[in-house]
Coordinates of C-alpha atoms in Angstrom, one line a residue:
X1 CA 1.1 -19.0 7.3
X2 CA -1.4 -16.0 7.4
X3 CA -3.6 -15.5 4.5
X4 CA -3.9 -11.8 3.1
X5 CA -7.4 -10.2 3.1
X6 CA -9.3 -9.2 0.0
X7 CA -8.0 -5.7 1.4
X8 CA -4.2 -6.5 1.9
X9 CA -3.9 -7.9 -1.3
X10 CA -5.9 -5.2 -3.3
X11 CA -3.3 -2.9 -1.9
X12 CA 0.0 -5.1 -2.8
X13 CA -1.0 -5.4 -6.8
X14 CA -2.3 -1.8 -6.5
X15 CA 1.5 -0.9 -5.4
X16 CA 3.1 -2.8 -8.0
X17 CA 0.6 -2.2 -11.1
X18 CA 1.1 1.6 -10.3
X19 CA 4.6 2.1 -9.4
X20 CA 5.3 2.7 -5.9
X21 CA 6.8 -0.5 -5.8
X22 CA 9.4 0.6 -8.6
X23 CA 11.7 2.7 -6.4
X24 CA 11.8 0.3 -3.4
X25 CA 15.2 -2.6 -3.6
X26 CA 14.0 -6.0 -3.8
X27 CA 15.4 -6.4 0.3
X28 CA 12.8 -3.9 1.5
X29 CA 9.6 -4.9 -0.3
X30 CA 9.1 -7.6 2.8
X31 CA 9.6 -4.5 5.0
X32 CA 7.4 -2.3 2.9
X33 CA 4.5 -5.0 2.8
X34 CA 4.3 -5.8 6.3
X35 CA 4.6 -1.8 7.7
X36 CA 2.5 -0.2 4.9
X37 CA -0.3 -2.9 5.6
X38 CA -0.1 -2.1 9.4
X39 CA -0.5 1.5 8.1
X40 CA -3.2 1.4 5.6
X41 CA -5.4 -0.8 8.4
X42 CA -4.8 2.2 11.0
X43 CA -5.0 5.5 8.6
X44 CA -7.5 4.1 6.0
X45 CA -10.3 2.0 7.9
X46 CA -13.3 2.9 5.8
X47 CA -11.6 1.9 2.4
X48 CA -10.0 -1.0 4.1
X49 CA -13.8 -2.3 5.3
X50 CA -15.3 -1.4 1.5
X51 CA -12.1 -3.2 -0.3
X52 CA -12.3 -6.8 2.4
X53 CA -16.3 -6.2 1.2
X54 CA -15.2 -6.6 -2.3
X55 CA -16.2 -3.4 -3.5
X56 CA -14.1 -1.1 -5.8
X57 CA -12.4 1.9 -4.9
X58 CA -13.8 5.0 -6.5
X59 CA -11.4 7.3 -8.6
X60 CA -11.0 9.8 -5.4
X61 CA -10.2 7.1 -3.1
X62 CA -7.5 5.1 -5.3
X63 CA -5.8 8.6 -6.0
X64 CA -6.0 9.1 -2.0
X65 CA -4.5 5.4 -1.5
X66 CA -1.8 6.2 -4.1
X67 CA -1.0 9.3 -2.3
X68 CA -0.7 7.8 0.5
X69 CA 1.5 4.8 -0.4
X70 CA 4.3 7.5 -2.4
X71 CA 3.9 9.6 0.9
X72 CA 4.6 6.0 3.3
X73 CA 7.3 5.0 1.1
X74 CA 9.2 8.4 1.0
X75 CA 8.9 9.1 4.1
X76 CA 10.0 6.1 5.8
X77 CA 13.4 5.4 4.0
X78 CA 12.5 2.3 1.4
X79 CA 13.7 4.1 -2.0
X80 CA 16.6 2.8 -3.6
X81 CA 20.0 4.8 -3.2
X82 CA 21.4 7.1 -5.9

């Protein structure tokens, strides 16, 4: 068992409240999760630190990390098949 950070799980629900997590079949969320967190921690380090401080993410940087996340996802094969 290894717990999320304040960080990790801030990104998760802010997947799935805003959508990106619509498009992706239930078989590749796991896969999703585990790369886009290895991602976000590499590409995103500032907002990573401010979110595991507990801090919210101003209006620039959630549109950034939403960006971000549509980008990852289409770009690395998780949306569903027509």
């Amino acid at each position: 068992y290894s717990p999320l950070s304040g960080a990790q799980e801030y990104n998760l629900l802010f997947a799935a409240n805003n959508g990106v997590l619509d498009e992706i079949p239930v078989g590749k969320i796991a896969r999703f999760k585990e790369e886009w967190l290895a991602q976000f921690g590499t590409a995103m380090p500032e907002l990573e630190a401010k979110l595991n401080r507990g801090d919210k993410p101003s209006d620039d940087e959630a549109a950034k990390l939403l960006g971000a996340m549509q980008q990852f996802r289409d770009n690395n094969n998780y949306r569903q098949e027509a």
